[in-house]
XYZ file of C-alpha atoms in Angstrom:
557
model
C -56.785 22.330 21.641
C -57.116 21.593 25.696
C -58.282 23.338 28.300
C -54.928 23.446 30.243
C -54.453 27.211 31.217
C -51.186 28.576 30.534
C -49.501 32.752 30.565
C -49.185 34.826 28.075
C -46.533 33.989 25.352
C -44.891 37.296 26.092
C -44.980 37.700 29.540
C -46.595 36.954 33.041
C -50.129 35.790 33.562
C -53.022 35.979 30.738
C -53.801 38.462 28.189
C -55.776 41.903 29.332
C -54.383 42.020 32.963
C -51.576 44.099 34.035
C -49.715 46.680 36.032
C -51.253 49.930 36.617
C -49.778 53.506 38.124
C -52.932 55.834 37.320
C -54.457 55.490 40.482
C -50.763 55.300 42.615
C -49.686 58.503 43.052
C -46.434 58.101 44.720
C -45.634 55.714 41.751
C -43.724 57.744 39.023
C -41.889 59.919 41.008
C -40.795 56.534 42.727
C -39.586 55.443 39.908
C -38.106 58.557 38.492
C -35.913 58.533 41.634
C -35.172 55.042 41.480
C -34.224 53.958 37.932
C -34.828 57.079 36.380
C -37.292 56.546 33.936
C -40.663 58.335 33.090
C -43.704 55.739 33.202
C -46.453 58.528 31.972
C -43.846 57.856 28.603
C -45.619 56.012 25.687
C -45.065 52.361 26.520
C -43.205 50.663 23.602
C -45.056 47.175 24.066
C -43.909 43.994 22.742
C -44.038 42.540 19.282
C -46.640 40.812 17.829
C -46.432 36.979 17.497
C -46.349 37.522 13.885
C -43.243 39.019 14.074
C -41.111 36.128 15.897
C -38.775 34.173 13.584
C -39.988 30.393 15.135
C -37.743 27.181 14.256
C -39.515 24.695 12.046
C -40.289 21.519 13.975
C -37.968 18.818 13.834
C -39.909 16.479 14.978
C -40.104 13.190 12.691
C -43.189 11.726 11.100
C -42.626 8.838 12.935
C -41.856 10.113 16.445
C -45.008 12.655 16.347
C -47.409 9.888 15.179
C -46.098 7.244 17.960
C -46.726 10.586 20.473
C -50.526 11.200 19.037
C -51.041 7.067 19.833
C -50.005 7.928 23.383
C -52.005 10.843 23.905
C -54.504 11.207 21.238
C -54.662 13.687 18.332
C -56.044 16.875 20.558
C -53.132 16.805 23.092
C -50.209 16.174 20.743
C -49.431 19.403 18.659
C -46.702 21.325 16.265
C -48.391 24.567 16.425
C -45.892 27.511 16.713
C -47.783 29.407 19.638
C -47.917 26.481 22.115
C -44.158 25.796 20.921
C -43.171 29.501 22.114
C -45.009 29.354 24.897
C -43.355 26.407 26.101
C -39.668 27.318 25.492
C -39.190 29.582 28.108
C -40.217 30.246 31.664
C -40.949 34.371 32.525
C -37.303 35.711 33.780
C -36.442 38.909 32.840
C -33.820 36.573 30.429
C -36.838 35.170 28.880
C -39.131 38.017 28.285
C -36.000 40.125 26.637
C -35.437 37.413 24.783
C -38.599 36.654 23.973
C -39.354 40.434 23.168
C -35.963 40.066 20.729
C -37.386 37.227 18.803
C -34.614 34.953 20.171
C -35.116 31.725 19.852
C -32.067 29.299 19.030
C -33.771 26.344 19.998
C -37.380 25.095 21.132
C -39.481 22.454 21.507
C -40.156 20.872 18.440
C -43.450 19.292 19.904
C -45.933 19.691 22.732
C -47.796 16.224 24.495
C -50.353 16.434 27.160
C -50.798 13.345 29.080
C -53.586 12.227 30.654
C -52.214 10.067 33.461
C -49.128 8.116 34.288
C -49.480 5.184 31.727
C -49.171 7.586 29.181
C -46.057 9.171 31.266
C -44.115 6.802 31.261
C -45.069 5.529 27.381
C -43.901 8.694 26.360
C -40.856 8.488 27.851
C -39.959 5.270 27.211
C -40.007 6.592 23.328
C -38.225 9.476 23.966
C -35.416 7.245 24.732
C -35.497 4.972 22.575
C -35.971 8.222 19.388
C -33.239 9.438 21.796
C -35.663 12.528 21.842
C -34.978 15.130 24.858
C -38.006 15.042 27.405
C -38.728 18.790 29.016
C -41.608 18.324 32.491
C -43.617 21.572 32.082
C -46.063 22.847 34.472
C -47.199 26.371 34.543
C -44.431 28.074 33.317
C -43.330 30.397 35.571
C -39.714 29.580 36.372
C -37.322 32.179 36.313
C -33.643 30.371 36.173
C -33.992 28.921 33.006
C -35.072 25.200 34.019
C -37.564 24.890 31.195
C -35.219 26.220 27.818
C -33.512 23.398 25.204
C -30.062 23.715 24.497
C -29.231 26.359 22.125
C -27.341 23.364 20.349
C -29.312 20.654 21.204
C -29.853 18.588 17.633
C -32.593 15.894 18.916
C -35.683 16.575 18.789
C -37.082 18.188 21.659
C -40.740 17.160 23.886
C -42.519 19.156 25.880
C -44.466 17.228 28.429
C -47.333 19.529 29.795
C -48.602 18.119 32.974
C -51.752 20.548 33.034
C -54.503 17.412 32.431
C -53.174 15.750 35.629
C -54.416 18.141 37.729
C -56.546 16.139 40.833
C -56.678 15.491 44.085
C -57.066 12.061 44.124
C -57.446 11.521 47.930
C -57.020 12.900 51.462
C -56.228 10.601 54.531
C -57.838 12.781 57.079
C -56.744 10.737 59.762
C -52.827 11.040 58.613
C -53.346 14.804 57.064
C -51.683 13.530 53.627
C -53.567 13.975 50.256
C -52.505 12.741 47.176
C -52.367 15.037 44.496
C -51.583 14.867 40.520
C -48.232 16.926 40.139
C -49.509 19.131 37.423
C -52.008 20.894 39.101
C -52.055 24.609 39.488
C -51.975 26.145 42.785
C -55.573 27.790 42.890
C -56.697 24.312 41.302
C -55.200 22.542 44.471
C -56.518 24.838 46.979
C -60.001 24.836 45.635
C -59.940 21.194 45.950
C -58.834 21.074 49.090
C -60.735 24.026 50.941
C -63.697 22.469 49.481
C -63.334 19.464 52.115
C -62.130 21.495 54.998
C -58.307 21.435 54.038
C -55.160 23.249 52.741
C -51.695 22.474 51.784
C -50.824 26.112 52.906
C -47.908 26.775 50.194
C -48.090 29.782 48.539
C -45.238 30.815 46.496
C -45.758 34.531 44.565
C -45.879 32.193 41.581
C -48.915 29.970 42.993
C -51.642 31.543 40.389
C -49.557 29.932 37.968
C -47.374 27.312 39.252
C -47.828 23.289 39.976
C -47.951 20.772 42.278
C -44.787 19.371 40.343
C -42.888 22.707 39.439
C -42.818 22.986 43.258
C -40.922 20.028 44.400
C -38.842 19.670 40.597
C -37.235 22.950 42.187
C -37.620 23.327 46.445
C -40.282 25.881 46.440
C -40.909 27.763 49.252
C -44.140 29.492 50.321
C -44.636 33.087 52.154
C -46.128 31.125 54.543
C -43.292 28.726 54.855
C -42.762 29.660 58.856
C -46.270 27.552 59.668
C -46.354 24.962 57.072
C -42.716 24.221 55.998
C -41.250 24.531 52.379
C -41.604 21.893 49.528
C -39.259 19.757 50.757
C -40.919 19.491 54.055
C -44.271 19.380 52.869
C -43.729 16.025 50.331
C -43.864 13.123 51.806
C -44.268 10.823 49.091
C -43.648 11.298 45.320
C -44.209 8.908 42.099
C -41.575 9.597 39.171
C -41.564 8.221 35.983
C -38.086 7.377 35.045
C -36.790 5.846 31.667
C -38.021 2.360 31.949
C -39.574 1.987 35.263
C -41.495 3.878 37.978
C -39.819 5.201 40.958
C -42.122 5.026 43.986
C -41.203 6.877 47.395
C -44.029 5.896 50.189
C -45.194 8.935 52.391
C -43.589 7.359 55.652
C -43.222 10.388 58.253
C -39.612 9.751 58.517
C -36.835 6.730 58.052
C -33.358 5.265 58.144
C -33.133 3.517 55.173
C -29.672 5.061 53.394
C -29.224 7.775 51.590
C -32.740 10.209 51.201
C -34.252 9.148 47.867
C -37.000 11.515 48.250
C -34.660 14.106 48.565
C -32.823 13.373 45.500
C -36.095 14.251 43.807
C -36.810 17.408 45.354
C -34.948 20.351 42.854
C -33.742 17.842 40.472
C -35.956 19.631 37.818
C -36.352 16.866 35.522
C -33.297 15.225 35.816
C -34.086 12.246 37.248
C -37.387 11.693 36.101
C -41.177 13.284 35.601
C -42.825 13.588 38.873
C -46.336 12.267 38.157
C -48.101 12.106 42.070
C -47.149 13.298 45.369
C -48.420 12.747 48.750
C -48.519 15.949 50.606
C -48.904 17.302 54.676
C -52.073 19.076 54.330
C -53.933 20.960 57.428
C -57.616 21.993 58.369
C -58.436 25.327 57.356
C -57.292 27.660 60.338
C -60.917 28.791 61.887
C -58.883 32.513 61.956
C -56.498 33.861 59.565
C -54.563 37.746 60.379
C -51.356 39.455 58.299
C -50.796 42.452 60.632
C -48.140 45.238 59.716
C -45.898 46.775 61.663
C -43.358 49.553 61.325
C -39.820 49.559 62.636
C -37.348 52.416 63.219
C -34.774 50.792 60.906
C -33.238 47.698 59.244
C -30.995 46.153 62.011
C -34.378 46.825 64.344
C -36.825 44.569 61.861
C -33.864 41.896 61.402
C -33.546 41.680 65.074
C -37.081 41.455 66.161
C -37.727 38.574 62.970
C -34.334 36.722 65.000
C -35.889 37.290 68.625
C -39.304 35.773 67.257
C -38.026 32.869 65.963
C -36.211 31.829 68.847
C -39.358 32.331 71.038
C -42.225 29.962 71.729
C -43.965 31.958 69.147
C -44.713 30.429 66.072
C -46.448 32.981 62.823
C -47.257 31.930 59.818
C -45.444 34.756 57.936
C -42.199 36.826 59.195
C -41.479 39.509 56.466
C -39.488 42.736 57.196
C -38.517 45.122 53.990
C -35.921 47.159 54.490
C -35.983 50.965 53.600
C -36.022 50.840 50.428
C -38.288 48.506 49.532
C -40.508 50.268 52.328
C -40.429 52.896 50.246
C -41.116 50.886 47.040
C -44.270 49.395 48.908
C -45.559 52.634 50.026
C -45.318 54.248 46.257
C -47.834 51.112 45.401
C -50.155 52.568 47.674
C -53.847 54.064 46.187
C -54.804 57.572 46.470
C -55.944 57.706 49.722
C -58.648 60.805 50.619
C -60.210 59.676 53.715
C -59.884 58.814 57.278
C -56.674 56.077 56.668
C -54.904 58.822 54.553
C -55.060 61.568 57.456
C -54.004 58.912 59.958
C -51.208 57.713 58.299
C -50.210 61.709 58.008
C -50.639 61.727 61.437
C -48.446 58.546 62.174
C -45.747 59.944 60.451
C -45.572 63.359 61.722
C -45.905 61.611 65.246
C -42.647 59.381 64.479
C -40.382 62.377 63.309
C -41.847 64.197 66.874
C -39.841 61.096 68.046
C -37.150 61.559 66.099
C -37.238 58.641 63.887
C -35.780 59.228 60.320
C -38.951 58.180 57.843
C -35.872 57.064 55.013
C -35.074 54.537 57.310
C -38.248 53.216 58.623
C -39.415 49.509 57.533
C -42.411 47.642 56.755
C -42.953 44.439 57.836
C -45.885 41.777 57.708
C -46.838 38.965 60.200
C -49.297 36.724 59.715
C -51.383 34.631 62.389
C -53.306 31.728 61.857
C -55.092 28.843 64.488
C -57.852 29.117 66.592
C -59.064 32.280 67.837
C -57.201 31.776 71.122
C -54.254 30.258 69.300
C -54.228 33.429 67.215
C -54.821 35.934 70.013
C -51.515 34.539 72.386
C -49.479 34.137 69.327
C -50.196 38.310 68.587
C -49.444 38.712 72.629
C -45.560 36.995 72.660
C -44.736 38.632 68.878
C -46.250 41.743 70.370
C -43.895 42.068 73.430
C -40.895 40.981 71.365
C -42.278 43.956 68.566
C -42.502 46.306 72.174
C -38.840 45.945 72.706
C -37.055 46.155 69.347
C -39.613 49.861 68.764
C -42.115 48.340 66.556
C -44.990 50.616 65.635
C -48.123 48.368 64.802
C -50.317 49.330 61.645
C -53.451 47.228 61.890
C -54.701 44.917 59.837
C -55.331 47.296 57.061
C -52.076 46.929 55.340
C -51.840 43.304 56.040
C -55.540 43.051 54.631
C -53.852 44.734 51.043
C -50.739 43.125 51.500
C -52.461 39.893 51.626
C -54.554 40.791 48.444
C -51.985 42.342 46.338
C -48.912 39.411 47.433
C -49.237 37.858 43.752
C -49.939 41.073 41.481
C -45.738 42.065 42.066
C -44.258 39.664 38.712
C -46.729 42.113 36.660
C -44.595 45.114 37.239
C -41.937 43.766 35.449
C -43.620 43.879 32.106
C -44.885 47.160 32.927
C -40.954 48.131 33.406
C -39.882 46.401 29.807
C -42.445 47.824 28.135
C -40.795 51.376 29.575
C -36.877 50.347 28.869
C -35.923 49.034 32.393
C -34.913 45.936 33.309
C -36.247 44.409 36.987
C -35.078 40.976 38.409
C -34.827 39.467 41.632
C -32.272 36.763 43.899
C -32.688 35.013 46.792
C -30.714 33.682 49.217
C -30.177 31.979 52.508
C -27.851 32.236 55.149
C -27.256 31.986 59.039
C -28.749 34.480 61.327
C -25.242 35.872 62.300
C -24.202 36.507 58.809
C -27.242 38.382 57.162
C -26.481 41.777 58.128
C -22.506 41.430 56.672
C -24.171 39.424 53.384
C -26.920 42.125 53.449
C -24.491 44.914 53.425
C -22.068 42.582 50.949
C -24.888 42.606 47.624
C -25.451 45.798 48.382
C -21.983 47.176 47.606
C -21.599 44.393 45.217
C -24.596 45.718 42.616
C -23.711 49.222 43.144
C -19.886 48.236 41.870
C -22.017 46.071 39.056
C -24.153 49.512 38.085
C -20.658 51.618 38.149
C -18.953 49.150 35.931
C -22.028 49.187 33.458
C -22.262 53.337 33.609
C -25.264 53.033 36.073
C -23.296 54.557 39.425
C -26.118 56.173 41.431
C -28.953 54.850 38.846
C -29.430 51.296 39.625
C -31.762 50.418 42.369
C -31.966 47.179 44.609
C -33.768 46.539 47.357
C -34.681 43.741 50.181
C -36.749 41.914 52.285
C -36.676 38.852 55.076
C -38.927 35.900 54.543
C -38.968 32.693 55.234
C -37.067 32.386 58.703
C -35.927 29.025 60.182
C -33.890 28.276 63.291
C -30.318 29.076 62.295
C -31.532 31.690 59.662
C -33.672 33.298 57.215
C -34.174 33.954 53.357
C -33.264 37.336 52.307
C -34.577 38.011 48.597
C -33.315 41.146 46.544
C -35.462 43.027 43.612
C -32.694 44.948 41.391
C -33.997 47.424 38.523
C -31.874 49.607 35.786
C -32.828 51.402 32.634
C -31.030 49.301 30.293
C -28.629 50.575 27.387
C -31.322 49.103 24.643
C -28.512 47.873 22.723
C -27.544 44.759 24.679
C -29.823 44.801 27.911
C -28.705 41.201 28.657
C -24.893 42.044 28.352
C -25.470 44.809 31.313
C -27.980 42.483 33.264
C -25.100 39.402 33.540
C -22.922 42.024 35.110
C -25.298 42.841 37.850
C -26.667 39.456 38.340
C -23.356 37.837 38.154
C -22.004 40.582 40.889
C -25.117 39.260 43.177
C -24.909 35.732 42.403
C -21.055 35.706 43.749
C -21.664 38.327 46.681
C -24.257 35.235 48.130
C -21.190 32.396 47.669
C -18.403 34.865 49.002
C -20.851 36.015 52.345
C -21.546 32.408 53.299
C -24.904 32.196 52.017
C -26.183 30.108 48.951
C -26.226 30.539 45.594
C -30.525 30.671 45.769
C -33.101 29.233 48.617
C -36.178 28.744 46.408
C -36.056 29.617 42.619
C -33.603 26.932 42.043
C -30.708 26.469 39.947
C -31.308 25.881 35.992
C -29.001 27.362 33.765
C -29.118 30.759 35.492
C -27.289 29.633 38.776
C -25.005 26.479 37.438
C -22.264 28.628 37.039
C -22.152 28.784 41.005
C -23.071 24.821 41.929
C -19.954 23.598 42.388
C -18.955 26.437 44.815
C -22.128 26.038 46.527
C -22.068 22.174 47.158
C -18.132 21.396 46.497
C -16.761 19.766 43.595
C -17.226 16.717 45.499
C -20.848 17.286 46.066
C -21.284 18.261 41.837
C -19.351 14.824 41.360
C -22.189 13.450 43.215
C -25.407 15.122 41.867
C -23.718 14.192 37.933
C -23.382 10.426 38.919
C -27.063 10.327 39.900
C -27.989 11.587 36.708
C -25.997 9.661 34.639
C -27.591 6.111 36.693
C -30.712 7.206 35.562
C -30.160 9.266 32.298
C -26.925 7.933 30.563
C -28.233 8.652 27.371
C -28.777 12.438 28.368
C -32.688 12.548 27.540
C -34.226 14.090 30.630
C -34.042 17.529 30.494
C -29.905 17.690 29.555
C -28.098 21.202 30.653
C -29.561 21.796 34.066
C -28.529 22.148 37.392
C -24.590 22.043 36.294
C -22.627 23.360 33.507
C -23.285 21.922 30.340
């Protein structure tokens, strides 16, 4: 019916494309190792559509013709597939779910609009049907942000953003565009790059994220270091909110009360549809280089990412893995025959001549953008600072396939599913001087989680630091069990739930860029104070007191 692109109903990105082990030989026996399971194993895959028990509309006669008068015939719609694929984003909550047929409640109807007229028309209605209004933009939140109600009794609106999808201009002199909150990230970029610019976000989500998903939930980019997150990056924003348009201009910074524009960013839907933003965009760097490097150990990596943040250096990307995850990346890696194979042999066997222990060794990825100078003095002070924490420096090789294969990783987890394992992942934040103890906390955490569910040795998590900032950095766990195939969720809510409260009890918060939803509410009020939840629920009930905008998120229902 459009030409808005949109995932798989069953999983992550389009039909056709997906993980593959064939040609990874350190793969399986990975895996066997880590959560036990045998991947050469016929694949149980999921069920057809045909097969999902999906709600009958409840939409009214009335309400869906008023809709098609706003939109036009070809971008309102009932069907059942476009329903489905709009009820859920793709966490490992939605796909089992999904995979279940489970599907209490979901959207009863589907609306495209074209621009912001049409916006704010529709929600206008929705109040006054007191209909619930869902933003939707690519689909690919994992926290639950995008799911109705299980009891929700209204009827429910899906408002695709995927026609407003433009750059509508670029004020070169100011480096601010102004760009249509539902388009996808490759959409923006190709826009962009095409007159000599680039917003430089890039979430592992971009292929299939938006403008709007972004800021509705504080995105952050792997390149965040350079260009900032989300919230940093939005400088202006247009929202439609029941009965009137809120505007925020793209002024560089003010005094004017309490930060309106930050109200907006995360409030996933809450306080409006975000229709346009005005973004920091940049000239395409004339060089662009992820190096890798290799450290000795854990506490080496996390002090070197510290010592380079505090120096007049300034990367694009700071990543460091830690052992396990190392050892995750490396089990990735193609069959290698040739020259790179026999010298990374030779690498190896010349690190355990100097007596480092290759379990404990960690990969780690810095990128490098700027003019050829700028690039060249930036690898010069990261390279001394590398020099004294031990680093070993791998080229531009891995950082060359690290850089290609950065948004392929959400595939594996259908791969896993279709094998009976269950993969997920939580991020966090927290001050420099408490990663290592909140580090070391999840850790024992999950591994009490995988003893309490019968998994004690099985379950597997591992780590990595991104996203570092001047009092601290983003660590962001992957966690992994063969599941019971009785109740997979019932054993994934203890291991999540053991994570979740590890973060709150270490210091750290509850997540730093997948937002809250319905997966993290539980944890709002200890992350912000009851004080601060009393706050966030009188916003939304000044601008939503009939509960219409996208009613269950963010806090407790």
């Amino acid at each position: 019916m459009t030409d808005v692109k949109h995932m798989k109903w069953w999983g992550w990105g389009v039909e056709g494309v997906g993980f593959h082990h064939e040609d990874k030989p350190g793969f399986a026996p990975f895996v066997v190792n880590a959560v036990g399971i045998d991947v050469w194993k016929e694949p149980v895959p999921p069920i057809s559509f045909d097969e999902l028990d999906v709600p009958v509309s409840q939409t009214p006669d009335e309400l869906f013709d008023a809709l098609t008068t706003i939109v036009g015939p070809e971008f309102a719609t009932k069907d059942d597939e476009e329903r489905v694929v709009h009820t859920y984003g793709k966490s490992i909550r939605d796909l089992i779910r999904l995979r279940a047929s489970v599907l209490p409640r979901i959207p009863d109807v589907v609306v495209y609009p074209a621009d912001e007229s049409a916006v704010q028309r529709i929600v206008d209605l929705a109040v006054a049907s007191d209909a619930v209004i869902i933003p939707f933009g690519g689909g690919s939140n994992i926290v639950g942000s995008l799911e109705p109600i299980p009891t929700e009794t209204r009827p429910v609106i899906s408002l695709d953003m995927g026609r407003m999808s433009r750059v509508l201009d670029i004020d070169e002199y100011s480096g601010l565009a102004v760009i249509q909150a539902g388009v996808l990230g490759p959409d923006m970029e190709e826009q962009l790059n095409a007159r000599g610019w680039t917003m430089g976000h890039q979430p592992d989500s971009f292929t299939y994220s938006t403008l709007g998903g972004w800021i509705a939930t504080r995105s952050s980019g792997m390149q965040s270091d350079k260009y900032g997150d989300i919230a940093e990056i939005t400088k202006g924003l247009r929202v439609v909110q029941p009965g009137k348009l809120l505007v925020v201009r793209p002024i560089p910074s003010s005094a004017t009360g309490p930060s309106v524009r930050e109200a907006i960013l995360g409030s996933e839907g809450r306080l409006g549809v975000i229709t346009e933003a005005t973004v920091q965009v940049h000239k395409l760097p004339a060089k662009r280089e992820v190096i890798g490097y290799l450290f000795r150990d854990w506490d080496s990596g996390l002090a070197a990412m510290h010592d380079i943040n505090k120096s007049d250096a300034a990367p694009s990307i700071t990543r460091v893995s830690d052992a396990r995850e190392t050892a995750f990346s490396f089990s990735t890696s193609k069959a290698s025959h040739g020259i790179s194979g026999q010298v990374q042999k030779a690498l190896f066997a010349f690190l355990q001549r100097r007596g480092w222990n290759l379990d404990e060794v960690c990969l780690s990825f810095i990128g490098y953008e700027g003019s050829a100078a700028n690039v060249s003095h930036q690898k010069s002070v990261v390279g001394d600072i590398l020099k004294k924490h031990g680093a070993i420096t791998l080229g531009k090789g891995p950082g060359a396939l690290y850089d290609q294969k950065k948004f392929d990783t959400p595939y594996l987890r259908d791969f896993l599913l279709d094998r009976g394992a269950a993969a997920d992942v939580s991020e966090t934040s927290a001050p420099w001087s408490k990663l290592k103890p909140l580090y070391d906390n999840v850790f024992a955490a999950a591994n009490k989680a995988y003893a309490e569910i019968g998994l004690e040795g099985d379950g597997w998590i591992m780590c990595h630091l991104s996203h570092s900032m001047h009092s601290g950095a983003c660590l962001y766990f992957t966690f992994a069990f063969t599941h019971d195939g009785v109740d997979p969720l019932a054993q994934y809510d203890v291991v999540k739930s053991a994570i979740q409260q590890a973060f709150i009890d270490s210091g750290a918060t509850l997540s730093h860029h997948h937002s809250v939803g319905v997966e993290h509410s539980q944890w709002t009020e200890q992350d912000i104070s009851p004080a601060g939840a009393d706050l966030v629920q009188g916003m939304f009930t000044a601008v939503d007191p009939g509960n219409n905008l996208n009613p269950g998120k963010i806090l407790p229902r």
